[in-house]
Structures are given as structure tokens and as C-alpha cells.
PDB file of C-alpha atoms in Angstrom:
ATOM      1  CA  MET A1194      25.799   4.487  -1.226  1.00 59.00           C
ATOM      2  CA  SER A1195      22.106   5.585  -2.583  1.00 68.00           C
ATOM      3  CA  ARG A1196      21.536   9.292  -1.761  1.00 85.00           C
ATOM      4  CA  ILE A1197      17.801   8.951  -3.068  1.00 86.00           C
ATOM      5  CA  GLY A1198      17.753   5.584  -0.884  1.00 87.00           C
ATOM      6  CA  ASN A1199      18.978   7.709   2.031  1.00 88.00           C
ATOM      7  CA  ARG A1200      16.807  10.509   1.307  1.00 91.00           C
ATOM      8  CA  LYS A1201      13.998  11.413   4.180  1.00 93.00           C
ATOM      9  CA  ILE A1202      10.405  12.044   3.378  1.00 93.00           C
ATOM     10  CA  THR A1203       8.595  14.656   4.433  1.00 94.00           C
ATOM     11  CA  ILE A1204       4.778  13.605   4.736  1.00 94.00           C
ATOM     12  CA  PRO A1205       2.655  16.617   4.087  1.00 93.00           C
ATOM     13  CA  ASP A1206      -0.834  17.413   6.089  1.00 92.00           C
ATOM     14  CA  GLY A1207      -3.578  15.043   4.862  1.00 92.00           C
ATOM     15  CA  VAL A1208      -1.693  12.710   3.761  1.00 94.00           C
ATOM     16  CA  THR A1209      -1.014   8.899   6.074  1.00 94.00           C
ATOM     17  CA  VAL A1210       1.621   6.296   5.427  1.00 94.00           C
ATOM     18  CA  SER A1211       0.951   3.126   6.637  1.00 93.00           C
ATOM     19  CA  VAL A1212       3.127  -0.002   6.439  1.00 93.00           C
ATOM     20  CA  ASP A1213       1.678  -4.225   6.661  1.00 91.00           C
ATOM     21  CA  ASN A1214       4.888  -5.872   5.792  1.00 87.00           C
ATOM     22  CA  ASN A1215       5.894  -4.904   2.564  1.00 89.00           C
ATOM     23  CA  VAL A1216       2.572  -3.415   1.636  1.00 94.00           C
ATOM     24  CA  VAL A1217       3.405   0.635   1.893  1.00 95.00           C
ATOM     25  CA  THR A1218      -0.267   2.580   1.200  1.00 95.00           C
ATOM     26  CA  VAL A1219      -0.559   6.004   0.824  1.00 95.00           C
ATOM     27  CA  LYS A1220      -3.877   7.935   1.104  1.00 96.00           C
ATOM     28  CA  GLY A1221      -4.493  11.942   0.631  1.00 95.00           C
ATOM     29  CA  PRO A1222      -6.837  13.645  -0.225  1.00 95.00           C
ATOM     30  CA  LYS A1223      -7.130  12.391  -4.347  1.00 94.00           C
ATOM     31  CA  GLY A1224      -7.128   8.587  -3.229  1.00 94.00           C
ATOM     32  CA  GLU A1225      -4.846   6.161  -2.347  1.00 95.00           C
ATOM     33  CA  LEU A1226      -1.724   4.077  -3.384  1.00 95.00           C
ATOM     34  CA  SER A1227      -0.200   1.063  -2.454  1.00 95.00           C
ATOM     35  CA  THR A1228       2.631   0.050  -3.675  1.00 95.00           C
ATOM     36  CA  THR A1229       5.094  -4.445  -2.450  1.00 94.00           C
ATOM     37  CA  LEU A1230       8.693  -3.507  -2.212  1.00 92.00           C
ATOM     38  CA  GLN A1231      11.446  -5.668  -1.837  1.00 90.00           C
ATOM     39  CA  ASP A1232      11.815  -7.911   0.800  1.00 90.00           C
ATOM     40  CA  LYS A1233      15.340  -6.985   2.470  1.00 91.00           C
ATOM     41  CA  ILE A1234      13.926  -3.605   1.973  1.00 92.00           C
ATOM     42  CA  THR A1235      11.872  -1.919   5.309  1.00 91.00           C
ATOM     43  CA  VAL A1236      10.328   1.782   5.542  1.00 92.00           C
ATOM     44  CA  SER A1237       9.845   3.334   8.664  1.00 91.00           C
ATOM     45  CA  VAL A1238       7.268   5.994   9.780  1.00 92.00           C
ATOM     46  CA  ASN A1239       7.810   8.739  12.133  1.00 89.00           C
ATOM     47  CA  GLU A1240       5.828  11.776  13.281  1.00 85.00           C
ATOM     48  CA  SER A1241       6.013  13.532   9.697  1.00 90.00           C
ATOM     49  CA  GLU A1242       9.013  12.222   8.324  1.00 93.00           C
ATOM     50  CA  LEU A1243       9.564   8.191   6.348  1.00 93.00           C
ATOM     51  CA  SER A1244      12.708   6.412   5.867  1.00 92.00           C
ATOM     52  CA  VAL A1245      14.001   3.668   3.252  1.00 92.00           C
ATOM     53  CA  GLU A1246      16.132   0.927   4.691  1.00 91.00           C
ATOM     54  CA  ARG A1247      17.783  -2.119   3.044  1.00 90.00           C
ATOM     55  CA  ALA A1248      19.153  -4.514   4.601  1.00 89.00           C
ATOM     56  CA  ASP A1249      22.283  -5.764   3.225  1.00 88.00           C
ATOM     57  CA  ASP A1250      23.501  -4.582  -0.570  1.00 87.00           C
ATOM     58  CA  THR A1251      22.162  -7.376  -2.203  1.00 89.00           C
ATOM     59  CA  VAL A1252      19.256  -5.196  -3.225  1.00 86.00           C
ATOM     60  CA  LYS A1253      21.420  -1.605  -3.056  1.00 88.00           C
ATOM     61  CA  GLY A1254      19.402  -1.416  -7.029  1.00 87.00           C
ATOM     62  CA  PHE A1255      16.301  -1.672  -5.150  1.00 92.00           C
ATOM     63  CA  HIS A1256      17.096   0.749  -2.601  1.00 91.00           C
ATOM     64  CA  GLY A1257      16.303   4.587  -4.317  1.00 91.00           C
ATOM     65  CA  THR A1258      13.610   2.522  -6.431  1.00 93.00           C
ATOM     66  CA  ALA A1259      11.692   2.109  -4.072  1.00 93.00           C
ATOM     67  CA  ASN A1260      12.464   5.942  -2.194  1.00 94.00           C
ATOM     68  CA  ALA A1261      11.740   7.319  -5.496  1.00 94.00           C
ATOM     69  CA  ASN A1262       8.808   4.886  -5.461  1.00 95.00           C
ATOM     70  CA  ILE A1263       6.705   6.080  -2.584  1.00 95.00           C
ATOM     71  CA  VAL A1264       7.654   9.670  -3.172  1.00 95.00           C
ATOM     72  CA  ASN A1265       5.812   9.316  -6.387  1.00 96.00           C
ATOM     73  CA  MET A1266       2.858   8.365  -4.292  1.00 96.00           C
ATOM     74  CA  ILE A1267       3.029  10.614  -2.329  1.00 96.00           C
ATOM     75  CA  LYS A1268       3.001  13.644  -5.358  1.00 96.00           C
ATOM     76  CA  GLY A1269       0.413  12.025  -6.809  1.00 96.00           C
ATOM     77  CA  VAL A1270      -2.395  11.603  -4.075  1.00 96.00           C
ATOM     78  CA  THR A1271      -2.223  15.176  -2.925  1.00 96.00           C
ATOM     79  CA  GLU A1272      -1.458  16.797  -6.362  1.00 95.00           C
ATOM     80  CA  GLY A1273      -1.931  14.055  -9.292  1.00 95.00           C
ATOM     81  CA  TYR A1274      -0.565  13.949 -13.007  1.00 97.00           C
ATOM     82  CA  SER A1275      -1.259  15.435 -15.829  1.00 97.00           C
ATOM     83  CA  LYS A1276       0.747  14.448 -19.538  1.00 97.00           C
ATOM     84  CA  ALA A1277      -0.332  16.722 -22.025  1.00 97.00           C
ATOM     85  CA  LEU A1278      -0.285  15.711 -26.269  1.00 97.00           C
ATOM     86  CA  GLU A1279      -0.956  17.057 -29.283  1.00 96.00           C
ATOM     87  CA  ALA A1280      -2.021  16.290 -32.463  1.00 96.00           C
ATOM     88  CA  VAL A1281      -0.328  18.125 -35.585  1.00 94.00           C
ATOM     89  CA  GLY A1282      -1.887  17.291 -38.778  1.00 92.00           C
ATOM     90  CA  VAL A1283      -4.923  17.707 -41.289  1.00 93.00           C
ATOM     91  CA  GLY A1284      -7.712  16.003 -39.695  1.00 92.00           C
ATOM     92  CA  TYR A1285      -5.731  14.491 -36.796  1.00 95.00           C
ATOM     93  CA  LYS A1286      -7.799  14.740 -33.804  1.00 95.00           C
ATOM     94  CA  PHE A1287      -8.939  13.259 -29.990  1.00 95.00           C
ATOM     95  CA  THR A1288     -12.696  13.222 -29.299  1.00 95.00           C
ATOM     96  CA  LEU A1289     -14.701  11.454 -26.346  1.00 95.00           C
ATOM     97  CA  LYS A1290     -17.170   9.510 -26.318  1.00 93.00           C
ATOM     98  CA  GLY A1291     -17.620   7.948 -22.761  1.00 90.00           C
ATOM     99  CA  ASN A1292     -14.876   5.888 -21.587  1.00 94.00           C
ATOM    100  CA  THR A1293     -13.550   5.692 -24.619  1.00 96.00           C
ATOM    101  CA  LEU A1294     -10.629   8.433 -26.692  1.00 95.00           C
ATOM    102  CA  ASP A1295     -11.110   7.795 -30.153  1.00 95.00           C
ATOM    103  CA  VAL A1296      -8.171   9.491 -32.187  1.00 95.00           C
ATOM    104  CA  ALA A1297      -8.423  10.477 -36.207  1.00 95.00           C
ATOM    105  CA  ALA A1298      -4.696   9.931 -36.812  1.00 93.00           C
ATOM    106  CA  GLY A1299      -4.551   9.917 -41.372  1.00 91.00           C
ATOM    107  CA  TYR A1300      -5.133   6.108 -40.865  1.00 92.00           C
ATOM    108  CA  SER A1301      -8.465   5.019 -43.034  1.00 94.00           C
ATOM    109  CA  HIS A1302     -10.193   4.305 -39.852  1.00 95.00           C
ATOM    110  CA  HIS A1303     -10.675   5.712 -36.591  1.00 95.00           C
ATOM    111  CA  ILE A1304      -8.630   3.644 -33.446  1.00 95.00           C
ATOM    112  CA  GLU A1305     -10.260   3.998 -29.945  1.00 96.00           C
ATOM    113  CA  LEU A1306      -8.734   3.075 -26.886  1.00 96.00           C
ATOM    114  CA  THR A1307     -10.107   2.828 -23.137  1.00 96.00           C
ATOM    115  CA  ILE A1308      -9.812   4.630 -21.061  1.00 96.00           C
ATOM    116  CA  PRO A1309      -7.907   3.098 -17.503  1.00 95.00           C
ATOM    117  CA  GLU A1310      -9.673   2.840 -14.424  1.00 94.00           C
ATOM    118  CA  GLY A1311      -8.467   5.864 -12.295  1.00 93.00           C
ATOM    119  CA  LEU A1312      -7.004   7.863 -15.271  1.00 96.00           C
ATOM    120  CA  THR A1313      -9.233  10.932 -16.041  1.00 95.00           C
ATOM    121  CA  LEU A1314      -9.344  12.986 -19.921  1.00 96.00           C
ATOM    122  CA  GLU A1315      -9.766  16.331 -20.478  1.00 95.00           C
ATOM    123  CA  CYS A1316      -9.805  17.950 -23.908  1.00 94.00           C
ATOM    124  CA  PRO A1317      -9.694  21.578 -24.493  1.00 94.00           C
ATOM    125  CA  SER A1318      -9.716  21.516 -28.293  1.00 95.00           C
ATOM    126  CA  ASN A1319     -10.100  18.149 -30.613  1.00 94.00           C
ATOM    127  CA  THR A1320      -6.436  18.646 -31.113  1.00 95.00           C
ATOM    128  CA  GLU A1321      -5.348  18.568 -27.360  1.00 96.00           C
ATOM    129  CA  VAL A1322      -5.815  15.797 -24.670  1.00 97.00           C
ATOM    130  CA  THR A1323      -4.704  15.549 -21.929  1.00 97.00           C
ATOM    131  CA  VAL A1324      -4.415  12.691 -19.377  1.00 97.00           C
ATOM    132  CA  LYS A1325      -4.887  12.927 -15.538  1.00 97.00           C
ATOM    133  CA  GLY A1326      -4.361  10.417 -12.186  1.00 97.00           C
ATOM    134  CA  ILE A1327      -2.826   9.692  -9.000  1.00 96.00           C
ATOM    135  CA  ASN A1328      -0.653   6.777 -10.124  1.00 96.00           C
ATOM    136  CA  LYS A1329       2.335   8.411 -11.994  1.00 96.00           C
ATOM    137  CA  GLU A1330       3.584   5.367 -13.912  1.00 96.00           C
ATOM    138  CA  LYS A1331      -0.913   5.165 -15.388  1.00 96.00           C
ATOM    139  CA  VAL A1332      -0.735   8.553 -16.938  1.00 97.00           C
ATOM    140  CA  GLY A1333       2.835   7.790 -17.809  1.00 96.00           C
ATOM    141  CA  GLN A1334       1.810   3.995 -19.519  1.00 97.00           C
ATOM    142  CA  PHE A1335      -1.281   5.938 -21.150  1.00 97.00           C
ATOM    143  CA  ALA A1336       0.038   8.802 -23.065  1.00 97.00           C
ATOM    144  CA  ALA A1337       2.977   7.063 -24.481  1.00 97.00           C
ATOM    145  CA  GLU A1338       0.019   4.225 -25.715  1.00 97.00           C
ATOM    146  CA  ILE A1339      -1.887   7.631 -27.129  1.00 96.00           C
ATOM    147  CA  ARG A1340       1.616   8.604 -29.081  1.00 96.00           C
ATOM    148  CA  LYS A1341       2.580   5.239 -29.966  1.00 96.00           C
ATOM    149  CA  ILE A1342      -0.940   4.883 -32.841  1.00 95.00           C
ATOM    150  CA  ARG A1343       0.908   8.243 -35.198  1.00 95.00           C
ATOM    151  CA  LYS A1344       4.443   9.541 -33.376  1.00 95.00           C
ATOM    152  CA  PRO A1345       6.284  12.274 -35.018  1.00 95.00           C
ATOM    153  CA  GLU A1346       7.805  12.272 -37.842  1.00 93.00           C
ATOM    154  CA  PRO A1347      11.053  14.017 -38.733  1.00 93.00           C
ATOM    155  CA  TYR A1348      10.208  15.988 -42.212  1.00 92.00           C
ATOM    156  CA  LYS A1349       6.572  17.553 -41.754  1.00 90.00           C
ATOM    157  CA  GLY A1350       6.208  17.625 -38.196  1.00 89.00           C
ATOM    158  CA  LYS A1351       2.944  15.797 -38.467  1.00 94.00           C
ATOM    159  CA  GLY A1352       1.795  13.186 -35.640  1.00 95.00           C
ATOM    160  CA  ILE A1353       1.128  13.228 -31.650  1.00 96.00           C
ATOM    161  CA  ARG A1354       3.551  14.453 -29.623  1.00 96.00           C
ATOM    162  CA  TYR A1355       3.099  15.671 -25.789  1.00 96.00           C
ATOM    163  CA  LYS A1356       2.398  19.338 -25.234  1.00 95.00           C
ATOM    164  CA  ASP A1357       6.358  19.910 -24.282  1.00 91.00           C
ATOM    165  CA  GLU A1358       8.021  17.431 -26.661  1.00 92.00           C
ATOM    166  CA  PHE A1359      10.836  19.616 -29.407  1.00 92.00           C
ATOM    167  CA  ILE A1360      11.178  17.335 -32.676  1.00 92.00           C
ATOM    168  CA  ARG A1361      13.963  17.942 -34.679  1.00 92.00           C
ATOM    169  CA  ARG A1362      13.081  18.985 -38.177  1.00 91.00           C
ATOM    170  CA  LYS A1363      14.944  17.408 -41.273  1.00 89.00           C
ATOM    171  CA  GLU A1364      16.028  18.894 -44.286  1.00 86.00           C
ATOM    172  CA  GLY A1365      14.942  16.960 -46.532  1.00 82.00           C
ATOM    173  CA  LYS A1366      15.454  16.661 -50.032  1.00 82.00           C
ATOM    174  CA  LYS A1367      16.604  19.095 -52.211  1.00 76.00           C
ATOM    175  CA  ALA A1368      16.296  20.034 -55.359  1.00 58.00           C
ATOM    176  CA  SER A1369      18.518  19.329 -58.751  1.00 54.00           C
ATOM    177  CA  LYS A1370      19.843  22.517 -60.672  1.00 52.00           C
TER     178      LYS A1370
END
């Protein structure tokens, strides 16, 4: 029995949820998101409440996932999502150039990433960047692509990391006596 799949979802004010066949569309103040569900999963919308049911146990694994995806869409169109990254190291920096992010991460060349549609980037300083958007999956994926350019290493702590990420440091070589 899926506890997450069986939970009731409350629809906040200003958000409309519509279901057409297996496509769930959520519209809110920040935008519109839609997702396609499995065939045997149904969504019933009451006035301010939404529930997800499954026909049988063959789609048991998708029951909780469908519920969680709808909750994420509702949160995305009302509040939005953001991931903050920071570059630690000499010469490591971020530069916004129109629709591209230019990353200097200690390589002999700069790496340019095209910002996907639906995402916005902010650079409070040249070593920090914040990825914002309404789609949780896109925000997390693009933040992971930025981090993948130079993952933080455990000896000096240099690299690109999430703002709240803890890097476990290693001691390194010991001087011989």
C-alpha cells in the first residue's frame, strides 16, 4: 500500500488542475506544467482536493510517483524551484552572456552552456550562480550539468558545488620523518 500515492493533495488558490485522458495540466501564477500518467492511474479532482488512484497492483510502483510529480508541479507553479551553486578555486567563475553561461573552472578553455528554455539564471557574484524555474526536474538537471564540469575534490575542496553541500575533506600525504 503506497502511503504517498494515497495522500490527498490540496489545491491552493490561484491554481487550476485539469485532467484530459492521462494528461494532468497544472496552471498557476508562475506558468503551466503538464505530465502524462500511466494508463491504469486515474486522477480525480474535487473543488480544492485532488486524489490519485490506481486500477490494480500492476502499476503499484507508479502510484506514489504520480502523486509526488503532481505535488511538485503544484509547488512549481506557485513558488518555483531554485538551486544555488558556488565555484571554489583560484580563477573559477561564472559569467552570464545572453542565453549562455560561461564557466571558467581551471581548464585551458572556458565552457559555455546554453540555458534551457523555461529556466533563468542569476549571478549574485562571479563565483555564485542560482538556477531558477518552475520545473523541478529541469532545475535539478541543469544544476547537475553545471556541477559536472568540475566536481569538488576532497583534498583542497576546489570545484563547483551546491551551496548547501558538505564536502568531506581528506588529510592527504603526511610528511616523512
